[in-house]
Coordinates of C-alpha atoms in Angstrom, one line a residue:
Chain A
M1 CA 84.4 -122.9 225.8
Q2 CA 86.3 -125.8 227.1
H3 CA 89.2 -126.5 224.8
S4 CA 89.9 -130.1 225.9
A5 CA 86.4 -131.3 225.4
R6 CA 86.0 -129.6 222.0
R7 CA 85.3 -131.9 219.1
R8 CA 86.8 -130.7 215.9
V9 CA 84.6 -130.4 212.8
L10 CA 87.2 -131.9 210.4
P11 CA 88.7 -135.3 211.0
G12 CA 92.0 -135.8 212.8
F13 CA 95.1 -133.7 212.6
G14 CA 97.1 -136.3 210.7
L15 CA 94.6 -136.5 207.8
T16 CA 94.0 -132.8 207.5
M17 CA 97.7 -132.0 207.7
G18 CA 98.5 -134.7 205.1
L19 CA 95.9 -133.4 202.7
S20 CA 97.1 -129.9 203.2
W21 CA 100.6 -130.8 202.3
L22 CA 99.4 -132.9 199.3
Y23 CA 97.3 -130.0 198.0
L24 CA 100.1 -127.4 198.5
G25 CA 102.6 -129.8 197.0
L26 CA 100.5 -130.3 193.8
I27 CA 99.3 -126.8 193.4
V28 CA 102.3 -124.8 194.6
L29 CA 105.5 -126.7 195.3
L30 CA 105.5 -129.1 192.3
P31 CA 105.1 -126.4 189.6
L32 CA 107.7 -124.2 191.4
S33 CA 110.2 -127.0 191.6
G34 CA 109.7 -127.5 187.9
L35 CA 110.8 -123.9 187.5
F36 CA 114.0 -124.5 189.4
L37 CA 114.7 -127.7 187.6
K38 CA 114.8 -125.8 184.2
T39 CA 117.2 -123.4 185.7
F40 CA 119.6 -126.2 186.6
T41 CA 120.4 -126.7 182.9
L42 CA 122.5 -123.5 183.3
S43 CA 126.0 -123.5 184.6
W44 CA 126.7 -121.4 187.7
A45 CA 128.5 -118.8 185.6
Q46 CA 125.7 -118.6 183.1
F47 CA 123.2 -118.3 185.8
W48 CA 125.1 -115.5 187.4
D49 CA 125.6 -113.7 184.1
T50 CA 121.9 -113.9 183.5
V51 CA 120.6 -112.7 186.8
A52 CA 123.2 -110.2 187.6
S53 CA 123.6 -108.3 184.4
P54 CA 123.1 -104.5 184.8
R55 CA 119.9 -104.6 182.8
V56 CA 118.3 -107.3 184.9
L57 CA 119.4 -105.7 188.2
A58 CA 117.9 -102.4 187.0
A59 CA 114.6 -104.2 186.3
Y60 CA 114.7 -105.9 189.8
R61 CA 115.2 -102.5 191.4
L62 CA 112.4 -101.0 189.5
S63 CA 110.0 -103.9 190.1
F64 CA 110.6 -104.2 193.8
G65 CA 111.0 -100.4 194.4
A66 CA 107.8 -99.4 192.5
A67 CA 105.9 -102.3 194.2
L68 CA 107.0 -101.0 197.6
L69 CA 106.1 -97.4 196.9
A70 CA 102.7 -98.5 195.5
A71 CA 102.0 -100.7 198.6
L72 CA 102.9 -97.8 200.9
V73 CA 100.6 -95.4 199.1
N74 CA 97.8 -98.0 199.4
V75 CA 98.4 -98.4 203.1
V76 CA 97.6 -94.8 203.6
F77 CA 94.8 -94.4 201.2
G78 CA 93.4 -97.9 201.7
L79 CA 93.0 -97.2 205.4
L80 CA 91.2 -94.0 204.6
V81 CA 88.8 -95.7 202.2
A82 CA 88.2 -98.5 204.7
W83 CA 87.6 -95.9 207.4
V84 CA 85.1 -94.0 205.4
L85 CA 83.3 -97.2 204.4
V86 CA 83.0 -98.5 208.0
R87 CA 82.4 -95.3 210.0
Y88 CA 80.1 -93.3 207.8
R89 CA 76.8 -93.7 206.1
F90 CA 76.4 -91.8 202.8
P91 CA 74.5 -92.1 199.6
G92 CA 76.2 -94.3 197.1
K93 CA 78.1 -96.2 199.7
A94 CA 77.3 -99.6 198.2
L95 CA 78.6 -98.3 194.9
V96 CA 81.9 -97.2 196.5
D97 CA 82.2 -100.5 198.2
A98 CA 81.8 -102.3 194.9
L99 CA 84.2 -100.0 193.1
V100 CA 87.0 -101.1 195.5
D101 CA 86.9 -104.6 194.1
L102 CA 87.0 -103.5 190.5
P103 CA 90.8 -103.6 190.1
F104 CA 90.6 -107.3 191.2
A105 CA 88.1 -108.2 188.5
L106 CA 89.5 -106.2 185.7
P107 CA 91.9 -108.1 183.4
T108 CA 95.2 -106.5 184.0
A109 CA 95.7 -105.7 180.3
V110 CA 92.4 -103.7 180.4
A111 CA 93.7 -101.8 183.4
G112 CA 97.0 -101.1 181.6
L113 CA 95.3 -99.9 178.4
T114 CA 92.9 -97.7 180.4
L115 CA 95.5 -96.1 182.6
T116 CA 97.8 -95.5 179.6
T117 CA 95.0 -93.9 177.7
L118 CA 94.2 -91.6 180.7
Y119 CA 97.8 -90.6 181.4
S120 CA 99.4 -90.3 178.0
H121 CA 100.0 -86.8 176.8
N122 CA 96.6 -86.4 175.1
G123 CA 94.6 -88.3 177.8
W124 CA 92.1 -86.9 180.3
Y125 CA 94.6 -86.6 183.2
G126 CA 97.8 -86.7 181.1
Q127 CA 97.2 -83.4 179.2
Y128 CA 96.9 -81.4 182.5
L129 CA 99.7 -83.2 184.3
E130 CA 102.0 -82.7 181.4
A131 CA 101.2 -79.0 181.3
L132 CA 102.4 -78.9 184.9
G133 CA 105.6 -80.7 183.9
V134 CA 104.6 -84.1 185.3
K135 CA 105.0 -87.0 182.9
V136 CA 103.3 -90.1 184.1
A137 CA 102.9 -92.5 181.1
F138 CA 106.1 -94.1 180.0
T139 CA 108.0 -93.2 183.1
P140 CA 108.6 -95.0 186.4
L141 CA 105.9 -92.9 187.9
G142 CA 103.4 -94.5 185.5
I143 CA 104.5 -97.9 186.8
V144 CA 103.8 -96.9 190.4
V145 CA 100.4 -95.6 189.4
A146 CA 99.5 -98.9 187.7
L147 CA 100.7 -100.9 190.7
T148 CA 98.8 -98.7 193.1
F149 CA 95.7 -99.3 191.1
I150 CA 95.9 -103.1 191.2
G151 CA 96.9 -103.2 194.9
L152 CA 94.2 -101.0 196.4
P153 CA 91.6 -103.7 197.2
F154 CA 94.0 -105.8 199.3
V155 CA 94.5 -103.1 201.9
V156 CA 90.8 -102.0 202.0
R157 CA 89.5 -105.6 202.2
T158 CA 91.9 -106.7 205.0
V159 CA 91.4 -103.6 207.1
Q160 CA 87.7 -103.2 206.7
P161 CA 86.5 -106.1 208.8
V162 CA 88.9 -105.3 211.6
L163 CA 87.7 -101.7 211.7
E164 CA 84.2 -103.0 211.9
D165 CA 85.1 -105.0 215.0
I166 CA 86.5 -102.0 216.8
D167 CA 83.5 -100.3 218.4
A168 CA 83.1 -96.6 217.8
D169 CA 82.6 -96.4 221.6
V170 CA 86.3 -97.0 222.1
E171 CA 87.1 -93.9 220.2
E172 CA 84.4 -91.9 222.0
A173 CA 85.7 -93.1 225.3
A174 CA 89.2 -92.0 224.4
A175 CA 87.8 -88.6 223.4
T176 CA 85.9 -88.2 226.6
L177 CA 89.0 -89.0 228.6
G178 CA 90.6 -86.0 226.9
A179 CA 92.7 -87.7 224.1
S180 CA 93.4 -85.6 221.0
P181 CA 92.1 -87.0 217.7
W182 CA 95.8 -87.8 216.8
R183 CA 96.4 -89.6 220.1
T184 CA 93.2 -91.5 219.7
F185 CA 94.3 -92.6 216.3
T186 CA 97.8 -93.6 217.3
H187 CA 97.0 -95.2 220.6
V188 CA 93.5 -96.6 220.2
L189 CA 92.8 -97.2 216.6
L190 CA 96.2 -98.0 215.0
P191 CA 97.2 -100.8 217.3
G192 CA 94.0 -102.6 216.6
V193 CA 94.3 -102.4 212.8
L194 CA 98.0 -102.6 212.5
P195 CA 98.2 -106.4 211.9
A196 CA 95.5 -106.1 209.3
L197 CA 97.2 -103.1 207.7
L198 CA 100.5 -105.1 207.6
S199 CA 98.9 -108.0 206.0
G200 CA 97.1 -105.8 203.4
F201 CA 100.5 -104.2 202.7
T202 CA 102.1 -107.6 202.2
L203 CA 99.4 -108.7 199.8
A204 CA 99.5 -105.5 197.8
F205 CA 103.2 -105.6 197.6
A206 CA 103.3 -109.3 196.6
R207 CA 100.8 -108.7 193.9
A208 CA 102.6 -105.7 192.5
I209 CA 105.9 -107.5 192.2
G210 CA 104.6 -110.0 189.7
E211 CA 102.3 -107.7 187.9
Y212 CA 102.7 -107.7 184.1
G213 CA 99.7 -106.8 182.0
S214 CA 98.9 -103.4 183.5
V215 CA 102.5 -102.3 183.6
V216 CA 103.9 -103.2 180.1
F217 CA 101.5 -100.7 178.5
I218 CA 102.1 -97.7 180.7
S219 CA 105.8 -98.2 181.3
G220 CA 107.1 -97.8 177.7
N221 CA 109.5 -100.6 178.4
M222 CA 112.7 -98.6 178.0
P223 CA 115.8 -100.7 179.0
M224 CA 117.5 -99.5 182.2
R225 CA 114.7 -97.0 182.9
T226 CA 111.2 -98.4 182.7
E227 CA 111.7 -102.1 182.0
I228 CA 110.2 -104.4 184.7
A229 CA 111.6 -107.8 185.5
P230 CA 108.6 -109.8 184.2
L231 CA 109.1 -108.2 180.8
L232 CA 112.7 -109.5 180.8
I233 CA 111.3 -113.0 181.4
I234 CA 109.1 -112.7 178.4
T235 CA 112.1 -111.3 176.4
R236 CA 114.0 -114.5 177.3
L237 CA 111.2 -116.7 176.3
E238 CA 111.0 -114.9 172.9
Q239 CA 114.6 -116.1 172.4
Y240 CA 113.5 -119.6 173.4
D241 CA 115.9 -119.2 176.4
Y242 CA 113.7 -121.2 178.8
A243 CA 116.6 -121.6 181.3
G244 CA 117.4 -117.9 181.3
A245 CA 113.8 -117.0 181.8
T246 CA 113.4 -119.4 184.7
A247 CA 116.7 -118.1 186.2
I248 CA 115.3 -114.5 186.4
A249 CA 111.9 -115.9 187.6
G250 CA 113.7 -118.0 190.2
V251 CA 115.5 -115.0 191.7
M252 CA 112.2 -113.1 191.8
L253 CA 110.6 -116.0 193.5
A254 CA 113.3 -116.3 196.1
V255 CA 113.3 -112.6 196.9
S256 CA 109.5 -112.5 197.0
F257 CA 109.4 -115.5 199.3
A258 CA 112.0 -114.0 201.6
L259 CA 110.0 -110.7 201.7
L260 CA 106.7 -112.5 202.3
L261 CA 108.2 -114.6 205.1
A262 CA 109.7 -111.5 206.8
A263 CA 106.3 -109.7 206.5
N264 CA 104.5 -112.7 208.0
L265 CA 106.9 -112.9 210.8
I266 CA 106.6 -109.2 211.6
Q267 CA 102.8 -109.6 211.5
R268 CA 102.9 -112.5 214.0
W269 CA 105.2 -110.6 216.2
T270 CA 102.9 -107.5 216.2
N271 CA 99.9 -109.7 216.8
R272 CA 101.6 -111.3 219.8
R273 CA 102.8 -108.1 221.2
L274 CA 99.3 -106.6 220.9
E275 CA 97.7 -109.6 222.5
A276 CA 100.2 -109.5 225.4
R277 CA 99.4 -105.8 225.9
T278 CA 95.6 -106.1 225.7
G279 CA 95.2 -109.6 227.1
Chain B
M1 CA 77.0 -142.3 192.7
K2 CA 76.6 -145.2 190.3
P3 CA 79.7 -147.3 189.7
Q4 CA 79.5 -146.5 186.0
S5 CA 79.6 -142.8 186.4
L6 CA 82.4 -143.2 188.9
H7 CA 84.4 -145.0 186.2
K8 CA 83.7 -142.1 183.9
L9 CA 84.8 -139.6 186.4
T10 CA 88.0 -141.5 187.1
A11 CA 88.7 -141.7 183.4
A12 CA 88.1 -138.0 183.0
L13 CA 90.4 -137.1 185.9
L14 CA 93.1 -139.4 184.5
C15 CA 92.8 -137.7 181.1
L16 CA 93.1 -134.3 182.8
L17 CA 96.2 -135.4 184.6
L18 CA 97.8 -137.0 181.6
S19 CA 97.1 -134.0 179.3
A20 CA 99.3 -132.0 181.7
V21 CA 102.2 -134.1 180.4
P22 CA 102.7 -133.0 176.8
A23 CA 104.6 -136.1 175.7
L24 CA 101.6 -138.3 176.4
G25 CA 99.3 -136.0 174.5
G26 CA 96.3 -136.6 176.6
C27 CA 93.5 -138.8 175.4
S28 CA 92.9 -137.7 171.8
K29 CA 91.7 -140.5 169.6
P30 CA 94.3 -141.8 167.2
G31 CA 93.3 -141.4 163.5
A32 CA 90.0 -140.3 162.1
G33 CA 88.1 -143.0 160.2
Q34 CA 86.5 -142.7 156.8
G35 CA 83.4 -140.5 156.9
E36 CA 84.1 -139.1 160.3
P37 CA 84.7 -135.4 160.6
I38 CA 88.3 -134.3 160.5
T39 CA 89.5 -131.5 162.7
L40 CA 92.6 -129.4 161.9
L41 CA 94.2 -126.9 164.2
N42 CA 96.0 -124.0 162.5
V43 CA 98.3 -122.2 165.0
S44 CA 99.0 -118.7 163.6
Y45 CA 100.0 -115.2 164.7
D46 CA 98.0 -112.1 165.4
P47 CA 97.2 -110.3 162.1
T48 CA 96.1 -113.3 160.1
R49 CA 92.8 -113.9 162.0
E50 CA 90.6 -112.5 159.3
L51 CA 92.6 -114.1 156.5
Y52 CA 92.3 -117.6 157.9
T53 CA 88.6 -117.2 158.7
D54 CA 88.0 -116.8 155.0
V55 CA 90.6 -119.4 153.9
N56 CA 89.2 -122.0 156.3
A57 CA 85.6 -121.6 155.1
A58 CA 86.7 -121.8 151.4
F59 CA 89.0 -124.8 152.0
A60 CA 86.5 -126.7 154.1
K61 CA 83.9 -126.3 151.3
Q62 CA 86.3 -127.6 148.7
W63 CA 87.3 -130.5 150.8
E64 CA 83.8 -131.6 151.6
A65 CA 82.8 -131.4 147.9
K66 CA 85.8 -133.6 147.0
H67 CA 85.9 -136.2 149.8
G68 CA 82.4 -136.1 151.2
T69 CA 83.8 -135.8 154.7
K70 CA 83.2 -132.9 157.0
L71 CA 86.3 -130.8 157.8
V72 CA 86.5 -128.5 160.8
I73 CA 89.5 -126.1 161.0
K74 CA 90.2 -124.4 164.3
Q75 CA 92.3 -121.3 164.6
S76 CA 94.6 -120.1 167.3
H77 CA 96.2 -116.6 167.2
G78 CA 98.7 -114.8 169.4
G79 CA 102.3 -113.5 169.2
S80 CA 104.3 -115.6 166.8
G81 CA 107.0 -116.6 169.3
K82 CA 104.4 -117.4 172.0
Q83 CA 102.4 -119.6 169.6
A84 CA 105.6 -121.5 168.6
R85 CA 106.4 -122.2 172.2
A86 CA 102.8 -123.4 172.8
V87 CA 103.3 -125.9 169.9
I88 CA 106.7 -127.0 171.3
D89 CA 105.0 -127.5 174.7
G90 CA 102.3 -129.7 173.3
L91 CA 99.6 -127.7 171.6
D92 CA 98.2 -130.1 169.0
A93 CA 98.8 -128.0 165.9
D94 CA 98.4 -129.7 162.5
V95 CA 99.9 -126.7 160.7
V96 CA 101.6 -123.6 161.9
T97 CA 101.4 -120.3 159.9
L98 CA 103.8 -118.0 161.7
A99 CA 105.5 -114.6 161.3
L100 CA 109.1 -115.7 161.1
A101 CA 110.9 -118.8 159.9
Y102 CA 113.0 -118.6 163.1
D103 CA 109.9 -119.6 165.1
V104 CA 109.4 -122.7 162.9
D105 CA 113.1 -123.5 163.1
M106 CA 112.7 -123.5 166.9
I107 CA 109.8 -126.0 166.6
H108 CA 112.4 -128.2 164.9
D109 CA 115.3 -127.5 167.3
K110 CA 113.4 -127.5 170.6
G111 CA 110.5 -129.8 169.9
Q112 CA 111.6 -132.1 167.0
L113 CA 108.1 -131.7 165.6
V114 CA 109.1 -130.7 162.1
P115 CA 112.0 -132.1 160.1
E116 CA 115.2 -130.2 159.4
G117 CA 114.5 -129.1 155.8
W118 CA 110.9 -128.0 156.4
Q119 CA 111.3 -124.7 154.5
S120 CA 112.1 -126.4 151.2
R121 CA 109.0 -128.7 151.3
L122 CA 106.7 -126.0 149.9
P123 CA 107.3 -123.5 147.1
N124 CA 108.7 -120.0 147.7
N125 CA 110.5 -120.7 151.0
S126 CA 107.2 -122.1 152.4
S127 CA 105.7 -118.6 152.3
P128 CA 102.5 -118.6 150.2
Y129 CA 102.1 -114.9 150.7
T130 CA 104.5 -112.1 151.6
S131 CA 104.4 -108.6 153.0
T132 CA 106.9 -105.8 153.5
I133 CA 107.7 -103.0 155.9
V134 CA 106.3 -99.6 155.3
F135 CA 105.7 -96.3 157.2
V136 CA 102.4 -94.9 158.5
V137 CA 102.3 -91.2 159.0
R138 CA 99.5 -88.8 160.1
K139 CA 97.4 -87.3 157.3
G140 CA 99.2 -84.5 155.5
N141 CA 102.6 -85.9 156.4
A142 CA 103.6 -82.7 158.2
K143 CA 107.1 -83.9 158.8
G144 CA 107.6 -84.7 155.1
I145 CA 108.7 -88.3 155.7
R146 CA 109.7 -90.0 152.4
D147 CA 112.4 -92.6 153.2
W148 CA 114.4 -94.3 155.9
E149 CA 116.8 -91.3 156.1
D150 CA 114.0 -89.1 157.4
L151 CA 113.5 -91.3 160.5
L152 CA 116.9 -90.2 161.8
R153 CA 116.0 -86.5 161.9
P154 CA 116.0 -85.1 165.4
D155 CA 112.5 -83.7 165.0
V156 CA 111.0 -87.1 164.1
A157 CA 109.6 -89.5 166.7
V158 CA 109.4 -93.1 165.5
I159 CA 107.1 -95.8 166.9
T160 CA 108.3 -99.4 166.6
P161 CA 107.9 -102.3 169.1
N162 CA 110.8 -104.0 170.9
P163 CA 112.6 -106.4 168.6
K164 CA 113.4 -108.6 171.7
T165 CA 109.8 -109.3 172.3
S166 CA 108.1 -108.8 169.0
G167 CA 108.7 -110.8 165.8
G168 CA 107.2 -107.9 163.7
A169 CA 109.7 -105.5 165.2
R170 CA 112.5 -107.7 164.1
W171 CA 111.4 -107.3 160.5
N172 CA 111.3 -103.5 161.0
Y173 CA 114.8 -103.5 162.4
L174 CA 116.2 -105.7 159.7
A175 CA 114.5 -103.6 157.0
A176 CA 116.3 -100.5 158.3
W177 CA 119.6 -102.4 158.7
G178 CA 119.3 -103.7 155.1
Y179 CA 118.6 -100.2 153.7
A180 CA 121.6 -98.8 155.5
L181 CA 123.8 -101.6 154.2
R182 CA 122.7 -100.9 150.6
K183 CA 123.2 -97.2 151.1
N184 CA 126.7 -97.6 152.4
N185 CA 127.9 -100.4 150.1
G186 CA 127.7 -103.1 152.8
D187 CA 129.5 -101.2 155.6
E188 CA 128.4 -102.9 158.8
A189 CA 129.6 -100.2 161.1
K190 CA 127.7 -97.6 159.2
A191 CA 124.6 -99.7 159.3
Q192 CA 124.9 -100.2 163.0
E193 CA 125.2 -96.4 163.5
F194 CA 122.2 -95.8 161.2
V195 CA 119.9 -98.2 163.2
S196 CA 121.3 -96.9 166.5
N197 CA 120.3 -93.3 165.5
L198 CA 116.9 -94.5 164.4
F199 CA 116.2 -96.1 167.8
K200 CA 117.3 -92.9 169.5
N201 CA 114.1 -91.4 168.1
V202 CA 111.9 -94.1 169.6
P203 CA 110.1 -92.7 172.6
V204 CA 108.1 -95.8 173.6
L205 CA 109.2 -99.4 173.1
D206 CA 105.9 -101.4 173.1
S207 CA 106.2 -105.1 173.6
G208 CA 104.2 -106.1 170.6
A209 CA 103.1 -104.8 167.1
R210 CA 99.5 -104.2 168.0
G211 CA 100.6 -102.2 171.1
A212 CA 102.8 -100.0 169.0
T213 CA 99.9 -99.4 166.6
T214 CA 97.7 -98.4 169.5
T215 CA 100.4 -96.1 170.8
F216 CA 100.7 -94.4 167.5
A217 CA 97.0 -94.3 166.4
E218 CA 95.1 -94.0 169.6
R219 CA 97.5 -92.1 171.9
G220 CA 98.8 -89.8 169.2
I221 CA 102.4 -90.5 170.1
G222 CA 105.2 -90.3 167.4
D223 CA 105.3 -89.0 163.8
V224 CA 105.8 -92.3 162.0
L225 CA 104.9 -95.9 162.7
I226 CA 107.0 -98.6 161.2
A227 CA 104.7 -101.5 160.4
W228 CA 103.9 -104.5 158.2
E229 CA 102.2 -103.4 155.0
N230 CA 99.2 -105.6 155.7
E231 CA 98.8 -104.0 159.2
A232 CA 99.2 -100.5 157.7
L233 CA 96.5 -101.2 155.1
L234 CA 94.2 -102.6 157.7
L235 CA 94.8 -99.5 159.9
T236 CA 94.1 -97.1 157.1
D237 CA 91.1 -99.2 155.9
E238 CA 89.5 -99.6 159.3
V239 CA 90.5 -96.6 161.3
G240 CA 90.2 -94.1 158.5
K241 CA 91.9 -92.9 155.3
D242 CA 91.3 -89.4 156.5
K243 CA 93.7 -89.9 159.5
F244 CA 96.7 -91.8 158.2
E245 CA 98.8 -92.1 155.1
I246 CA 101.1 -95.0 154.0
I247 CA 104.5 -94.0 152.9
V248 CA 106.4 -96.7 151.0
P249 CA 110.2 -96.4 151.4
S250 CA 112.6 -96.7 148.4
V251 CA 114.0 -100.0 149.8
S252 CA 112.5 -102.5 152.2
I253 CA 112.6 -106.1 153.2
L254 CA 110.6 -109.0 151.7
A255 CA 108.7 -110.3 154.8
E256 CA 108.0 -114.0 154.2
P257 CA 105.7 -115.5 156.9
P258 CA 106.2 -119.2 156.7
V259 CA 103.7 -122.1 156.9
A260 CA 104.6 -125.6 157.9
L261 CA 103.1 -129.0 158.5
V262 CA 103.7 -130.3 162.0
D263 CA 104.6 -133.8 161.1
R264 CA 104.7 -135.4 164.5
N265 CA 101.2 -134.2 165.3
V266 CA 99.5 -135.0 161.9
D267 CA 101.0 -138.5 162.0
R268 CA 99.8 -139.1 165.5
K269 CA 96.3 -137.8 164.7
G270 CA 96.1 -139.2 161.1
T271 CA 95.4 -135.9 159.6
R272 CA 98.3 -135.6 157.2
A273 CA 96.4 -135.7 153.9
A274 CA 94.0 -132.9 155.0
A275 CA 96.7 -130.8 156.5
E276 CA 98.9 -131.1 153.4
A277 CA 95.9 -130.2 151.1
Y278 CA 95.2 -127.2 153.4
L279 CA 98.7 -125.8 152.9
Q280 CA 98.6 -126.5 149.2
F281 CA 95.3 -124.6 149.0
L282 CA 97.1 -121.4 150.1
Y283 CA 99.1 -121.6 146.9
S284 CA 96.0 -122.1 144.7
E285 CA 94.5 -119.2 142.8
E286 CA 91.6 -119.1 145.2
G287 CA 94.0 -119.0 148.2
Q288 CA 96.2 -116.4 146.6
E289 CA 93.3 -114.1 145.9
L290 CA 92.1 -114.4 149.5
A291 CA 95.6 -113.5 150.7
A292 CA 95.6 -110.4 148.4
K293 CA 92.2 -109.4 149.7
H294 CA 93.5 -109.4 153.2
H295 CA 96.4 -107.2 152.2
F296 CA 99.1 -109.9 151.9
R297 CA 101.1 -109.8 148.7
P298 CA 100.3 -112.9 146.7
R299 CA 103.0 -115.0 145.0
S300 CA 100.9 -115.9 141.9
Q301 CA 101.3 -113.7 138.9
A302 CA 97.5 -113.7 138.2
A303 CA 96.5 -112.5 141.7
A304 CA 99.4 -110.0 141.8
A305 CA 98.3 -108.5 138.5
K306 CA 94.7 -108.3 139.6
Y307 CA 95.7 -106.5 142.8
A308 CA 98.6 -104.5 141.4
S309 CA 97.2 -101.1 142.3
H310 CA 96.9 -102.3 145.9
F311 CA 100.6 -103.0 146.4
P312 CA 103.0 -100.3 145.2
T313 CA 106.3 -101.5 143.7
V314 CA 109.2 -101.3 146.1
S315 CA 112.8 -102.6 145.8
L316 CA 112.8 -105.6 148.1
F317 CA 115.7 -107.6 149.5
T318 CA 115.3 -111.0 151.3
I319 CA 116.6 -112.0 154.7
D320 CA 118.6 -114.8 153.1
E321 CA 120.4 -112.4 150.7
V322 CA 121.4 -109.9 153.3
F323 CA 121.5 -111.7 156.7
G324 CA 122.0 -115.3 155.7
G325 CA 118.6 -116.5 157.0
W326 CA 116.7 -116.1 160.2
K327 CA 118.8 -118.2 162.5
Q328 CA 121.9 -116.1 161.8
A329 CA 120.0 -112.8 161.9
Q330 CA 118.5 -113.8 165.3
K331 CA 121.9 -114.8 166.8
K332 CA 123.8 -111.8 165.5
H333 CA 121.1 -109.1 166.1
F334 CA 118.6 -110.1 168.7
D335 CA 120.0 -112.7 171.1
D336 CA 121.2 -111.2 174.4
G337 CA 124.5 -109.4 173.9
G338 CA 123.7 -109.1 170.1
A339 CA 123.8 -106.0 167.9
F340 CA 120.5 -104.6 169.2
D341 CA 121.5 -104.8 172.8
R342 CA 124.8 -103.0 172.0
L343 CA 123.3 -100.2 170.0
Y344 CA 120.2 -99.6 172.1
V345 CA 120.6 -100.4 175.8
P346 CA 121.9 -97.3 177.5
K347 CA 125.0 -97.7 179.6
A348 CA 124.5 -98.6 183.3
Q349 CA 124.6 -95.5 185.4

C-alpha cells in the first residue's frame, strides 16, 4: 500500500490527538491528580513517616513481590495454555477457552472466598496440602495463589492471537532442518511470541499489584507477614485519614507507573530488535 | 435528533457532571410539596438490614395513616466506617444508623453535616437499642470456655476481626480491655498485657465482622468467635443451634449503636419532619419490639421484660465510663501508633 496516498479513516491528527488527551485527562489524569492533591495536606515529614514505616514497607514488599511471582508463574503456564488452545483440537476446547476468561468476570471477592474455602485446612485442596506440611491459606503463598488466579487471562489472551499468526509450518521447517524441539522453541517460537508474552506479563503484574478483594480473604491480614498495601489504605480510611491513605496509594501509583513504563520500554525494544532481525 | 431531546440530553449530562461534585449535590429537587411522596434514605451498617426492612414497613404505614402522604424509605448497608465516609463525601442520607458514635462524630468533624451535640438530641445517647459482646463456641464447648480469662489459654484459638478496619472488632477489643481493667483494679499496664496475650491467640485477622464469622463458622478455624450478641444470635438461629453455642462472659461492654439526623441533608431536601419522626419511632414500643425481635437489646422496660429470656443478664460497662467516649478510645487505642499497634504489630525483622 502507498503510505503517502493513504487517506485516514478518522479526521486529522490534531483533532484525534486533542480528543485523546481530553479523554485521558478526564478519565485518568484528573482523578489521579485529585489523589495527589489530598496527599499535599501532609507535611513532608508526615508523608515520610506514613509511607516509610516498617509495616507499610513490609506491605509494599509483599504486594510487589507476590505480584511479580504470580506474573512469572502465569507467563509459564499461560504460554502453555495458549499453546494447547492454538495448536491442538480436542473435545471441550471451547469450554477450556471460556474458562480462561472466568477470573476476569468473577467479582474478586467471590474469587477470594472460593479460594480461601478450597485452601483452608478443611478445604478440598487444603486438607491434603496441610497433611504434606504446606500451608496455603493465611500465608504469603495464599496471596501468590490468589494473584496467579486473577492474572492468568492476561497472558493467555495476549499470547494466543500471536501464536495463531505463527504458522505451524515454521516449526515443521525447523524440525526438518534438524533443529531439536528445544532449539525450535527458543529460536523459532519464542522470539515471535516474546513481545506478546512480555505484554501479558506486564498486564498480569499490574493487575496483581492493586488487587484487593481476592487477597484480603486468603491472606489472613497479619501485620508484617501477610498484610497487603491496599489493606493498609483501607485501614487509613477507617481512621478518616484521607491524606495518609492517599500517601500510600500515591507511592503505589508512582512505583506501578515506573514499572509499567519500564515494561513498555523493554517491550518496544524487543519489538524493534526482532523487526530488525526478521525484516 | 430533535432540538428538544437534545436539550434534555444536555441537561442530563450536566446533572451527571454536577453530581460528581458533592457540594453542589446534583439535581435533586428542593423540598417535597404537600401530598407528594417523601423519600428518606437511611444509611446504616451491615447487620441491621433485616431490622430496618421491618422498621421501614411499619413506620411508612404509620406515617401514611397519619399524614395521608406516601413515604418511601431506602436503605443502604455496608461497613460502618465506609458508610460514614460515603455520607461525608455526599451520599444524600437523611438519617444515619451506624455501629459507633465515632463514625457520626466524624460526620460532624469532617463533613459538618450534623451539629456538635448530636448525641444528646435523642434519649439514651441517641442509641434506641443496644447490644453487647459475647462468645460463640462450637457445640459442646470442648475447650470449656466460660469467660475472658479462657481466651488467653495457649490451647485456645480466638477469631476476631482487625480493629483497625472493623468497627465491630473495636467493640470486641474494648470489651476485653474493660474486663481486664475491672479485674486488675484499673491497672492499665495489666490490661494491655491481657489484650496483648489475647491477640497472640488470633490466627487470622479478618478485615470485617462478617468475614470473621465466615472464618469461624464455615472454615472451622478457631475455638471461639468474639461477636456482637445480635450477630451471635443470628448465627445460632440461622446456621443451626446444633452447631454453635453462645457463651456470655461475666463482664462485657454495652454496645450502643447510634442513630442521628443528618441536618444539612434534611434541610436541603425538606424532609426534616419525616426523618425526625422516623428516629422517634425507633424509641416507640412498636420500634422497640422490632429491635428485640431482631436480637438487639431494647431500651424500653416493657419490651425488655417481654424478651427477657432472649437476653441473659450480664454486668455491662459503657464506653463513656471506662474510656471517656469514642473519640478518646479511638485516639488512644486504634489510631496509628496507638495501643493496638504497640501490643499487636510484631517487631520488624
